[in-house]
PDB file of C-alpha atoms in Angstrom:
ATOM      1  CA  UNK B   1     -14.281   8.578  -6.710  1.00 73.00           C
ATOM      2  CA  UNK B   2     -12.717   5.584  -8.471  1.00 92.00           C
ATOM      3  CA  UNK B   3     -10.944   3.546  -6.360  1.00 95.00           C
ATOM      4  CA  UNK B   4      -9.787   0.817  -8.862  1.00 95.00           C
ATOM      5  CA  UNK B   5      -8.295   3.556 -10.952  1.00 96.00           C
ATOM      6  CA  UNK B   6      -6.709   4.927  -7.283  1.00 96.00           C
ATOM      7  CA  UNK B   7      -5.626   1.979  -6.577  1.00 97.00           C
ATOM      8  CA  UNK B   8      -3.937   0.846 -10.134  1.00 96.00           C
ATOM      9  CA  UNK B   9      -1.812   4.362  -9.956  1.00 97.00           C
ATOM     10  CA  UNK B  10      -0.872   3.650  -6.360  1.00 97.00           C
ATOM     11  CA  UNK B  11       0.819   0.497  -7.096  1.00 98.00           C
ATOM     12  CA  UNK B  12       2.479   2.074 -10.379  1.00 98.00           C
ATOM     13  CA  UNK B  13       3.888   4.852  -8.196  1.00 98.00           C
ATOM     14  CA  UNK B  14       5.023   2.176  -5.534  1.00 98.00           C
ATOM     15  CA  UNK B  15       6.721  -0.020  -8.179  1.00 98.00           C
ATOM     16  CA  UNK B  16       8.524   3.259  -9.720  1.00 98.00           C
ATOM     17  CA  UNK B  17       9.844   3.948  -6.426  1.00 97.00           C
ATOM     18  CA  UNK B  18       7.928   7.336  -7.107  1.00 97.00           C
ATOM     19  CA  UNK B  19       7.298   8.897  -3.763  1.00 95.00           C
ATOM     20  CA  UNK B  20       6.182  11.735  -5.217  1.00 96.00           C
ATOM     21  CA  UNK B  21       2.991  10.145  -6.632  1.00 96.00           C
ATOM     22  CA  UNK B  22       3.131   7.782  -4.367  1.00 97.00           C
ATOM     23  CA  UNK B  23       1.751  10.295  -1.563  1.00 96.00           C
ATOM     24  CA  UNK B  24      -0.581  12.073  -3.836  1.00 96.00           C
ATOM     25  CA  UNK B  25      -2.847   9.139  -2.549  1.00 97.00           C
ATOM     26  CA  UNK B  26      -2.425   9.225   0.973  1.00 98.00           C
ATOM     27  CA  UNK B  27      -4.613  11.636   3.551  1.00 98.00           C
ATOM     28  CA  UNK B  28      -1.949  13.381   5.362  1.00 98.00           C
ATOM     29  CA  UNK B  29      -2.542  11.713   8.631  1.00 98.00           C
ATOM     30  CA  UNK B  30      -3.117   8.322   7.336  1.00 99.00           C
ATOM     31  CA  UNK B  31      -2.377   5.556   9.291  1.00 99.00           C
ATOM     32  CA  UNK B  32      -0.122   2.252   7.955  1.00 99.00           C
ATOM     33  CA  UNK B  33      -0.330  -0.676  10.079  1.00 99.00           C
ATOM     34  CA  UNK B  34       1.800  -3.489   9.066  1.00 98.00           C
ATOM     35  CA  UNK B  35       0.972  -6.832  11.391  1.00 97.00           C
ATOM     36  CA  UNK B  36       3.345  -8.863   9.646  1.00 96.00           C
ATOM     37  CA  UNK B  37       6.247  -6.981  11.443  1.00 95.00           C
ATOM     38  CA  UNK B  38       4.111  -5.677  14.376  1.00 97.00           C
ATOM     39  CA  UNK B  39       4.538  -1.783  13.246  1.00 98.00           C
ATOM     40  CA  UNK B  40       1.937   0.872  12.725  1.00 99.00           C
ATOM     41  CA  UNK B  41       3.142   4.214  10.687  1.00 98.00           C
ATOM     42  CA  UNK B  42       1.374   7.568  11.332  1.00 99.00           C
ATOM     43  CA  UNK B  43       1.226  10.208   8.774  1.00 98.00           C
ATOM     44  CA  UNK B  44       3.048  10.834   5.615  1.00 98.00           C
ATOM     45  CA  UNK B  45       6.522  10.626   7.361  1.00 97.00           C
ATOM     46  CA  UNK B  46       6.047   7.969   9.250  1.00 98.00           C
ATOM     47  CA  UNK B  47       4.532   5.784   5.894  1.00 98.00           C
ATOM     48  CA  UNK B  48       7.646   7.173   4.016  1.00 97.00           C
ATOM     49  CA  UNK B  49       9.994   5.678   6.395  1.00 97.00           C
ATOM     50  CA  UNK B  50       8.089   2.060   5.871  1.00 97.00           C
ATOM     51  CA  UNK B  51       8.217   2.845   2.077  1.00 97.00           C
ATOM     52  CA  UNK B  52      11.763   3.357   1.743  1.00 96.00           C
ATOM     53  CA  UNK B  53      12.801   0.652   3.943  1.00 95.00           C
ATOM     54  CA  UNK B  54      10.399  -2.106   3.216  1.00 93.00           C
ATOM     55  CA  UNK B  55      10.011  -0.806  -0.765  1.00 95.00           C
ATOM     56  CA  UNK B  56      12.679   0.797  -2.008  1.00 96.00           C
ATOM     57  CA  UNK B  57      14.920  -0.803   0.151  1.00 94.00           C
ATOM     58  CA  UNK B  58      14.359  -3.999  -0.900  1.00 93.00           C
ATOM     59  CA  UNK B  59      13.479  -3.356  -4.216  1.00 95.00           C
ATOM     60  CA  UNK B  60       9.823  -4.861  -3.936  1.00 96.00           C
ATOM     61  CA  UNK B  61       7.729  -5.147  -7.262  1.00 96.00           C
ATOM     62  CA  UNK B  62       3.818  -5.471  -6.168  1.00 97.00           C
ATOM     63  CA  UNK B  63       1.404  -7.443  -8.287  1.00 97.00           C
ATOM     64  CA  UNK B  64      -2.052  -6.748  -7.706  1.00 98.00           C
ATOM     65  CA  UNK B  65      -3.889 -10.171  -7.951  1.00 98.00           C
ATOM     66  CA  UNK B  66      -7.501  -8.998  -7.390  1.00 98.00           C
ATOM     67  CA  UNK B  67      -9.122  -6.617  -5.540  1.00 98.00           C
ATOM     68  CA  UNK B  68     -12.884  -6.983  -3.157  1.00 98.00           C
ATOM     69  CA  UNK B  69     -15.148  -3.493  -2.820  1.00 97.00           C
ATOM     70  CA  UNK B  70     -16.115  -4.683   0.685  1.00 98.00           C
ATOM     71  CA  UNK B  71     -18.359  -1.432   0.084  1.00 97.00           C
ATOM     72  CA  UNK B  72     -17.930   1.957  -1.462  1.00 94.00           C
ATOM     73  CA  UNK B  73     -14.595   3.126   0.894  1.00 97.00           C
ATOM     74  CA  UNK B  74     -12.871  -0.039   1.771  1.00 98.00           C
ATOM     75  CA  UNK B  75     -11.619  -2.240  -0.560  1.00 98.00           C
ATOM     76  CA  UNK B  76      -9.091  -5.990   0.306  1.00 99.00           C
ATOM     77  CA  UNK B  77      -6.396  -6.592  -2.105  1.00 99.00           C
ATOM     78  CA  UNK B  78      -4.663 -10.184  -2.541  1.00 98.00           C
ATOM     79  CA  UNK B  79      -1.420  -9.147  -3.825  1.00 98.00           C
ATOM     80  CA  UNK B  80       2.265 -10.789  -5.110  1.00 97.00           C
ATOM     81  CA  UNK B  81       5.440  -9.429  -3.185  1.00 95.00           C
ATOM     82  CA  UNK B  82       8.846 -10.001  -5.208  1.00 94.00           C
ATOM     83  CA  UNK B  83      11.946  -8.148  -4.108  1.00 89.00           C
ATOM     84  CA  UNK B  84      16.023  -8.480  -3.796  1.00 89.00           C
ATOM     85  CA  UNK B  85      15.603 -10.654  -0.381  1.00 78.00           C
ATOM     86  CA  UNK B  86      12.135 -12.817  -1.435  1.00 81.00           C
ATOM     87  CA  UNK B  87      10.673 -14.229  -4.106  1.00 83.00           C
ATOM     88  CA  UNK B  88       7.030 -14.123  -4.387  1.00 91.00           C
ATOM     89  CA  UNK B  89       5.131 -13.518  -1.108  1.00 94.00           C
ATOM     90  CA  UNK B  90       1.580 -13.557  -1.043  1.00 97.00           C
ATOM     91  CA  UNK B  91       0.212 -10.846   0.760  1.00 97.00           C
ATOM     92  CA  UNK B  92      -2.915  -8.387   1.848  1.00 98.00           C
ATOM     93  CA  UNK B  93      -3.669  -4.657   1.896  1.00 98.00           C
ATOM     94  CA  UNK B  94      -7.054  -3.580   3.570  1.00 99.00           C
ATOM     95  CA  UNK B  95      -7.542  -0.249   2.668  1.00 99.00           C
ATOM     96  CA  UNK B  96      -9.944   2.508   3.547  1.00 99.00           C
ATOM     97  CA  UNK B  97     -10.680   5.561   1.134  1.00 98.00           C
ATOM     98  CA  UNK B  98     -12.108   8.882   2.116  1.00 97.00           C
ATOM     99  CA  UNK B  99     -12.098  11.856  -0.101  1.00 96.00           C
ATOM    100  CA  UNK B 100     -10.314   9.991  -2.547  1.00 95.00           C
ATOM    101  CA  UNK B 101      -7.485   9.778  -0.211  1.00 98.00           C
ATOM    102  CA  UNK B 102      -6.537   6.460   1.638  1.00 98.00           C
ATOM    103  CA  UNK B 103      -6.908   7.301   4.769  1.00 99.00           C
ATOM    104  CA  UNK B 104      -6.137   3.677   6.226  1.00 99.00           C
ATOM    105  CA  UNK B 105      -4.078   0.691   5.641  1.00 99.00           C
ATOM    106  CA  UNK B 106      -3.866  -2.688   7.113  1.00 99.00           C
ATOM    107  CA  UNK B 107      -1.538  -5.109   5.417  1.00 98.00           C
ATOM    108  CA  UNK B 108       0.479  -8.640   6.240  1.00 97.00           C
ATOM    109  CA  UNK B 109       1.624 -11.619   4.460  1.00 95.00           C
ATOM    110  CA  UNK B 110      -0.524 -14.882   4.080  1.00 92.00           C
TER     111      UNK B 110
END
C-alpha cells in the first residue's frame, strides 16, 4: 500500500470537487471527526454531508504542506485551507489507513 500516492489522489479528488474519487478512498464505515467544529461523521454519507458543506460548499482548495508516517497506517498532515469565506487556514488531518482504505480521520485548524 502507498499511502503518499493515496493520499496525493485524495486531495486531487477533494480539490476537483470529485466525490466520486473522492470515496474510492474511504472504508465504508469510516469515521470523520472534525474538533474544530465539534462534529464526528460516520460512514460514507455522513462524510459526504461534511464534504459538500465544508468543501464544496465553500469552495475549499487544500494544500498539502508535508506529511509524517507516524508508522506504516497512520500518517499527520500539516495542510493550507483557502476557500470563498477564508483565506489560508492552517490546518491538520490525522489519518489512519487499513486495506488501503482510510478508515479514520481526525482533523482541526491550528
Amino acid at each position: 500500500m502507498d499511502i503518499k500516492k493515496i493520499i496525493e489522489h485524495w486531495f486531487k479528488a477533494s480539490n476537483a470537487f470529485d466525490t466520486e474519487e473522492y470515496f474510492k478512498i474511504y472504508d465504508a464505515d469510516a469515521v470523520l471527526e472534525d474538533t474544530t467544529i465539534g462534529e464526528t461523521y460516520h460512514g460514507h454519507h455522513g462524510i459526504r454531508n461534511y464534504f459538500e458543506e465544508f468543501f464544496i460548499g465553500y469552495n475549499t482548495k487544500t494544500e498539502i504542506i508535508d506529511i509524517t508516517f507516524m508508522n506504516d497506517k497512520e500518517v499527520y498532515i500539516n495542510a493550507i485551507f483557502d476557500g470563498n469565506s477564508f483565506s489560508k487556514l492552517k490546518g491538520v488531518f490525522e489519518l489512519t489507513f487499513s486495506n488501503a482504505k482510510i478508515i479514520k480521520v481526525k482533523c482541526y485548524l491550528k
